[in-house]
Backbone as CSV, one residue per row, in Angstrom:
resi,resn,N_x,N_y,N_z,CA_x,CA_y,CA_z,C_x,C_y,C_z
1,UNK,38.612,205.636,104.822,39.022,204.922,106.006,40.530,204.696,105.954
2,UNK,40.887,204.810,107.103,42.698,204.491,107.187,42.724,203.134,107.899
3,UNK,43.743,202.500,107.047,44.249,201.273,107.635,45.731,201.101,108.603
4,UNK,45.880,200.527,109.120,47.418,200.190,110.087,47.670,198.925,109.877
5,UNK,49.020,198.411,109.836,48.886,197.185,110.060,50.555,197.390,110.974
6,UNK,50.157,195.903,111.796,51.900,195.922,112.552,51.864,194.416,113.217
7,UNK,53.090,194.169,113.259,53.681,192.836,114.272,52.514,192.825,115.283
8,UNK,52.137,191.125,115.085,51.480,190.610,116.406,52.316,191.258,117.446
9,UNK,51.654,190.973,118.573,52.305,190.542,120.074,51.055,189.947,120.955
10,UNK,51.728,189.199,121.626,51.104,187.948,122.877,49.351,188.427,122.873
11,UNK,49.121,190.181,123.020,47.840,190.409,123.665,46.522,190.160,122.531
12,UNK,47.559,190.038,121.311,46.365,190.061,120.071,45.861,188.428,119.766
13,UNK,46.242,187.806,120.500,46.180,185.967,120.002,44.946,185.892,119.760
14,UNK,44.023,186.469,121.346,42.745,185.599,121.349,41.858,186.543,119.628
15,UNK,41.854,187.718,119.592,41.325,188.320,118.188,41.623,187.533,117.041
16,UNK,43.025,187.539,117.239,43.146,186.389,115.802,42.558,185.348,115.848
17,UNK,42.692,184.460,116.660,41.823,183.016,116.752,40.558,183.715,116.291
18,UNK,40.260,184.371,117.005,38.555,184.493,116.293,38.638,184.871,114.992
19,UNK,39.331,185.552,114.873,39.493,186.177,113.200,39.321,185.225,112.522
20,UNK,40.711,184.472,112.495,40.532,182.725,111.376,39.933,181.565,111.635
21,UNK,39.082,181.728,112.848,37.626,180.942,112.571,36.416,181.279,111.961
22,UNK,36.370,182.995,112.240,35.510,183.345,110.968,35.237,183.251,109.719
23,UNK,37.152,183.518,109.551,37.554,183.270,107.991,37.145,181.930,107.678
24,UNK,38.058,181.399,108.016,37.575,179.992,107.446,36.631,179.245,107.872
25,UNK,35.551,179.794,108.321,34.370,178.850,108.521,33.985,178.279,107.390
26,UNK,33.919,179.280,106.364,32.989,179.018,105.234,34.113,178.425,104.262
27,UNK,35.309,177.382,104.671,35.769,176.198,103.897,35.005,175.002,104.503
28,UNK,34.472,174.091,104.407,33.734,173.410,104.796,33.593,171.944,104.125
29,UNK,34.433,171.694,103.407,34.462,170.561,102.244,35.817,170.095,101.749
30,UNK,36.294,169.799,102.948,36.411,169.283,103.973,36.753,170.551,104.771
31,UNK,36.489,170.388,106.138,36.929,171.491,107.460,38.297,172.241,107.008
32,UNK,38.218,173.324,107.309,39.722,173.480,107.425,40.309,173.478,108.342
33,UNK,41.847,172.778,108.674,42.441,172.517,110.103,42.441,173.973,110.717
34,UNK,42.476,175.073,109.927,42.448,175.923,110.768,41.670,176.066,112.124
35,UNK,40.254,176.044,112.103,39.014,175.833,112.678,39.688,174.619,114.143
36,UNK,40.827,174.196,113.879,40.874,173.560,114.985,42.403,174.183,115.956
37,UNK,42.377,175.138,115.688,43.796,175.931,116.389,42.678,176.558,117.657
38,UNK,43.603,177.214,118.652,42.945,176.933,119.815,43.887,178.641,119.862
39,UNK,43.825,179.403,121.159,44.511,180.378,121.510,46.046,179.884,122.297
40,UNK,45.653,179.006,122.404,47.025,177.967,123.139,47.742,177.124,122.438
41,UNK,47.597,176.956,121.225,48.653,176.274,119.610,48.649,177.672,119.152
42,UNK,48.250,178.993,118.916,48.774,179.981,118.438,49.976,180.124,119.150
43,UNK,49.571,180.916,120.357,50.694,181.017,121.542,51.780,180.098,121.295
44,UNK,51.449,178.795,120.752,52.971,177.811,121.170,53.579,177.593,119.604
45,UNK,52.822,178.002,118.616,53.488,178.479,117.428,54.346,179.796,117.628
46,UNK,53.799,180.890,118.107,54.580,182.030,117.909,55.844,181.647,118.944
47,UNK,55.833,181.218,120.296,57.554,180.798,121.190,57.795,180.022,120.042
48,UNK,57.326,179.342,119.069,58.539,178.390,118.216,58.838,179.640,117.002
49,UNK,58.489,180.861,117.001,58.651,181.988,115.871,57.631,182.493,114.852
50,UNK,57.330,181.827,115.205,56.194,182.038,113.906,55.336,183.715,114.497
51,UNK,55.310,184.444,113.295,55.209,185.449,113.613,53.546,186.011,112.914
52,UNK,52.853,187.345,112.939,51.426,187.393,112.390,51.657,189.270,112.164
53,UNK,51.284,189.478,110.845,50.863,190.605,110.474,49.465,190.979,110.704
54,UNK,48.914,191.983,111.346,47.927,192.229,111.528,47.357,193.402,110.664
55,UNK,46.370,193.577,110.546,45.415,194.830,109.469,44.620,195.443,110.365
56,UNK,44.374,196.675,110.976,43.426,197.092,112.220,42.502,198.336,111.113
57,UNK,41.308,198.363,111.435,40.688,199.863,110.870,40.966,200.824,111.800
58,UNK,40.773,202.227,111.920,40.676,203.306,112.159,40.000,203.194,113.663
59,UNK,39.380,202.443,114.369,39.301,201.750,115.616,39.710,200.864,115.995
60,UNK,40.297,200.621,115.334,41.688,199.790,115.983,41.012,197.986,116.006
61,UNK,39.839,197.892,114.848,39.418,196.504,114.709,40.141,195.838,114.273
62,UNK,40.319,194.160,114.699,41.153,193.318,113.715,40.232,192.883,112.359
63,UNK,41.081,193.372,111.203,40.328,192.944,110.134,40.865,191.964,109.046
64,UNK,41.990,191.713,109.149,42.977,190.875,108.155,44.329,190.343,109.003
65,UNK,44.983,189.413,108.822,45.854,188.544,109.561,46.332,187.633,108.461
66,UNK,47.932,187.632,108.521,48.464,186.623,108.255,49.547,186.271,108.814
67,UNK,49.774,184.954,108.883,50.902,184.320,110.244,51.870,183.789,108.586
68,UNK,53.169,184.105,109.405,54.188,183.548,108.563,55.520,182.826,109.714
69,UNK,56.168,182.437,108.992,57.567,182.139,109.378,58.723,182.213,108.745
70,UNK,59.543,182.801,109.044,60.676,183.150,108.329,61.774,182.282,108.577
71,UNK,62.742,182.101,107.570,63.787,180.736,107.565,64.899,181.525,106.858
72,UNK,65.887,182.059,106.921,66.962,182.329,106.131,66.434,183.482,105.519
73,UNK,66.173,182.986,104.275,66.008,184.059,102.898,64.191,183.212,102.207
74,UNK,63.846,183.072,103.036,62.372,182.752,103.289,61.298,182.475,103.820
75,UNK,60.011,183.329,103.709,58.732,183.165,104.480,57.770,182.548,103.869
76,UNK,57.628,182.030,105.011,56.238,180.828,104.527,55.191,181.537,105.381
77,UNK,53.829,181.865,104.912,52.452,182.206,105.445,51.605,181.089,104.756
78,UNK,50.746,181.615,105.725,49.350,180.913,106.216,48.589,181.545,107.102
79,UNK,47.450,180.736,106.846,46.494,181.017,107.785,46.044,182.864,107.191
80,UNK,45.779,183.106,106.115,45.912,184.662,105.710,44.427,184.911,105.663
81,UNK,43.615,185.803,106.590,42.434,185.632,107.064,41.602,186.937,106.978
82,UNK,40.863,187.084,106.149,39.931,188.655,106.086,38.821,188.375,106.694
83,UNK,38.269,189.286,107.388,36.634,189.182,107.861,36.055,189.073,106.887
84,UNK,35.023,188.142,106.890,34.042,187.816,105.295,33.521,188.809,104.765
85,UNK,33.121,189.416,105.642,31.991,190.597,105.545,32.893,191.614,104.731
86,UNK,33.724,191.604,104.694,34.924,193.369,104.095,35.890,191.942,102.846
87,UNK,35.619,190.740,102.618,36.796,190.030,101.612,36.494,191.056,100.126
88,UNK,37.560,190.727,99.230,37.193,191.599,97.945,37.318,193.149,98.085
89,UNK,37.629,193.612,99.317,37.728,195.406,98.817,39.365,195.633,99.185
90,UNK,40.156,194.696,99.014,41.538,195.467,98.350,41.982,195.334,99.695
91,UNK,42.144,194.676,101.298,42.681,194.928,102.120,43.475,193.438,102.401
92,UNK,42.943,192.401,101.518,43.828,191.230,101.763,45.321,191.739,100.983
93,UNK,45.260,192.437,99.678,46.482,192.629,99.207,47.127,193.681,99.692
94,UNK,46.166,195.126,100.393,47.263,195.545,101.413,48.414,195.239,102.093
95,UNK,47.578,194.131,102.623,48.433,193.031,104.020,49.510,192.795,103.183
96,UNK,49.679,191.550,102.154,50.439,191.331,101.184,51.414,191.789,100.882
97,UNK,51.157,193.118,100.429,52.221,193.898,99.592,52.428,194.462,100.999
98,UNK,52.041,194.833,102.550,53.069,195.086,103.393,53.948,193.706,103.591
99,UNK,53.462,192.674,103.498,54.457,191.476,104.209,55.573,191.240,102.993
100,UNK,55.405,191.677,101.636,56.581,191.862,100.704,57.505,193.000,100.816
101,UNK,57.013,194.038,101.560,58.059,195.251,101.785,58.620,194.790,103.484
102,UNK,57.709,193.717,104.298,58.742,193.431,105.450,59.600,192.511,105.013
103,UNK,59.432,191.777,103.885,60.571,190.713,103.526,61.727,191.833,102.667
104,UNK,61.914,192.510,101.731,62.618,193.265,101.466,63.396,193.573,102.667
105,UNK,62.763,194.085,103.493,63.955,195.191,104.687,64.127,193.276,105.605
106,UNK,63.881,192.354,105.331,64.331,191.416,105.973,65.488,191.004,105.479
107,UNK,65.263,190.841,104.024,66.649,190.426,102.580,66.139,188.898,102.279
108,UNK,64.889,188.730,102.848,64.761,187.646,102.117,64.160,187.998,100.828
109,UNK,64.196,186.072,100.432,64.209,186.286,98.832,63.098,185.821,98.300
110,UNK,62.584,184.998,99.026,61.519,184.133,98.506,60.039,184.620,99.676
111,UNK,59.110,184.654,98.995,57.484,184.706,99.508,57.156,183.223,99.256
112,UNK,56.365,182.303,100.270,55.831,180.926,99.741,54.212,180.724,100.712
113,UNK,53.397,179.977,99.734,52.242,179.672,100.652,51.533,178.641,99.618
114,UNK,50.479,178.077,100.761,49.670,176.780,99.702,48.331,177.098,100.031
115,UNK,47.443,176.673,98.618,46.405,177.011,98.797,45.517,176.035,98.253
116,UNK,44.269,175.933,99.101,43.475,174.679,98.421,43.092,174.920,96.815
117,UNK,43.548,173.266,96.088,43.528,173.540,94.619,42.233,173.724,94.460
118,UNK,40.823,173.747,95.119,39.433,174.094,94.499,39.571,175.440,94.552
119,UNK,39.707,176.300,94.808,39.667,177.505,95.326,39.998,178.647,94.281
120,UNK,39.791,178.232,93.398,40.044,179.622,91.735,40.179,180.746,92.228
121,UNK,39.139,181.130,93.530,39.135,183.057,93.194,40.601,183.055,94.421
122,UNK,41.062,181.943,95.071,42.452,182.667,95.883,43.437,182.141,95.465
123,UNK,43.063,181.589,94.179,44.263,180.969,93.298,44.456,182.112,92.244
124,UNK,43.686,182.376,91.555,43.318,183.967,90.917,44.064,185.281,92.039
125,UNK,44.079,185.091,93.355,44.368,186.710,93.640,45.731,185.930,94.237
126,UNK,46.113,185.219,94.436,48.085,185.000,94.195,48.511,185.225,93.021
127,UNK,47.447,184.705,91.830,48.225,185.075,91.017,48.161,186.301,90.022
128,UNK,47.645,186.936,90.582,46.964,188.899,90.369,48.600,189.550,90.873
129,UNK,48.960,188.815,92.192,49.850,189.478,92.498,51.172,188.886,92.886
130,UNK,51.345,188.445,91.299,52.558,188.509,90.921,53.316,186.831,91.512
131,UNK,52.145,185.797,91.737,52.795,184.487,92.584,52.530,183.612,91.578
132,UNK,53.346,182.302,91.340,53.645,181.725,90.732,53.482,180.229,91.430
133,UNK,52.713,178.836,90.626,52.593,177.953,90.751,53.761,177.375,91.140
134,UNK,53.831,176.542,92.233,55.660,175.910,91.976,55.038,174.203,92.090
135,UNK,55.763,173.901,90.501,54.941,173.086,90.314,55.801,171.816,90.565
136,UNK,57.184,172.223,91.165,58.125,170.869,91.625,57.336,170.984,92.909
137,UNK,57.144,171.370,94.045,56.895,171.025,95.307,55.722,170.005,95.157
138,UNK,56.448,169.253,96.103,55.875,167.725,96.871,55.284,167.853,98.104
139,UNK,53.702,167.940,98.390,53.221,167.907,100.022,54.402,166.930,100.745
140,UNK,54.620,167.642,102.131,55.735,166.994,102.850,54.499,166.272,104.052
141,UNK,53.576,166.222,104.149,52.595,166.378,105.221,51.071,165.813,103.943
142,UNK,50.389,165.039,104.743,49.004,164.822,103.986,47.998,166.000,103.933
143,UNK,47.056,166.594,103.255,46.199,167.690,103.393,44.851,167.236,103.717
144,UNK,44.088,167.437,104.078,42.683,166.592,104.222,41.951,167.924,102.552
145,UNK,42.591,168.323,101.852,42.102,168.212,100.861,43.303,168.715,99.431
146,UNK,43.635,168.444,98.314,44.479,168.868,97.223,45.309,170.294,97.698
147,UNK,46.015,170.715,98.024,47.047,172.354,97.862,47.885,172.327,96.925
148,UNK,48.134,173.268,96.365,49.257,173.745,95.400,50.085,174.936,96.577
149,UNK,51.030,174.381,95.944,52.143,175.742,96.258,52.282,176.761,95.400
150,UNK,52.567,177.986,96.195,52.714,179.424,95.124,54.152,180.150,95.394
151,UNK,54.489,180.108,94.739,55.872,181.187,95.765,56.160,182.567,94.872
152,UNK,56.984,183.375,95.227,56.870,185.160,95.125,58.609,185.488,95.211
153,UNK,59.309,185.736,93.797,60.758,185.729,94.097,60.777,187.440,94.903
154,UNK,61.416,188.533,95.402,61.485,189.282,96.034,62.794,190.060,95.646
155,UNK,62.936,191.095,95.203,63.777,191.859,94.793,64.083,192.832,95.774
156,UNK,65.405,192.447,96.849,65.811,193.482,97.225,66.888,194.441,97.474
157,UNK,67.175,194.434,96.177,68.020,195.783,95.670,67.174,197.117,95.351
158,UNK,66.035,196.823,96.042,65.390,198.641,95.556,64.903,198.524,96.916
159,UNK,65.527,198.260,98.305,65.220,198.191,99.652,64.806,199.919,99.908
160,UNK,63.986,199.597,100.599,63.536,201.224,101.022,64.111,201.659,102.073
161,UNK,64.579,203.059,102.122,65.124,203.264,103.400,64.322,203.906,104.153
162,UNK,63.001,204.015,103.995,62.170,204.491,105.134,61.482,203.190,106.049
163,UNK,60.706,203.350,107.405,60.134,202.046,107.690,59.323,201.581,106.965
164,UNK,58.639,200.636,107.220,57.636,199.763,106.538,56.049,200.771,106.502
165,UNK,55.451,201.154,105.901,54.518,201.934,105.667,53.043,201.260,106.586
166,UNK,52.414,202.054,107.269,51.359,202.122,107.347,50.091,201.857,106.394
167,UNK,48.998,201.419,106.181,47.983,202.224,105.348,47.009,202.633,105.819
């Protein structure tokens, strides 16, 4: 099977919403705020920038999503969302390692995201690939359950000069 992935735009909102209510249905202890984003707080996140990598199969299904925001010489994601049914076969870190080769050709420096501290097996695959506890950060905001921060330094002096790859 061949994968694609590329920049949201406006027409993909309502897929994603469904996407990361699927995903995160099955956090449940406590809800995850995700579950309460609407197609109309996506929309009014992305006019404030916030931007979404998408993962499509070979029919052009949405199968993986992650929303980030970029600041200077850093992106913050969230919301990083696989269909349950396909989690575990290697397409969440696809996404990944494309949103580290769009930060390269961006020049940022830093990768950052938080993840609920119960959560071993997505605390385990940040840190499979290559992310690091940051164990000074202070929640700026209450969580309705424990997060750790992870962040990803980014080397880009080996910038590629072709575009950002397909898979």
């Amino acid at each position: 099977m061949t994968y694609s992935i590329r920049l949201a735009n406006t027409t993909d909102i309502p897929d994603m919403c469904h996407l990361m209510h699927e995903a995160f249905s099955i956090y449940s202890d406590p809800p995850s705020s995700a579950l309460d984003e609407t197609i109309s707080s996506i929309t009014n996140n992305r006019q404030q920038g916030e931007q979404a990598a998408l993962l499509f199969d070979n029919t052009n299904t949405l199968l993986a999503m992650i929303r980030f925001v970029q600041t200077d010489k850093t992106i913050s994601f969230h919301r990083f969302a696989v269909k349950p049914s396909i989690q575990g076969k290697g397409l969440g870190s696809l996404l990944l390692t494309w949103l580290e080769d769009y930060a390269v050709h961006q020049d940022v420096l830093t990768l950052t995201c938080k993840v609920r501290k119960n959560l071993s097996q997505n605390i385990s695959f940040y840190e499979k690939n290559g992310y690091q506890q940051d164990n000074n950060w202070t929640p700026s905001i209450q969580h309705s359950t424990p997060v750790l921060a992870f962040t990803k330094s980014i080397t880009t002096t080996n910038k590629k000069k072709t575009r950002i790859a397909s898979y």
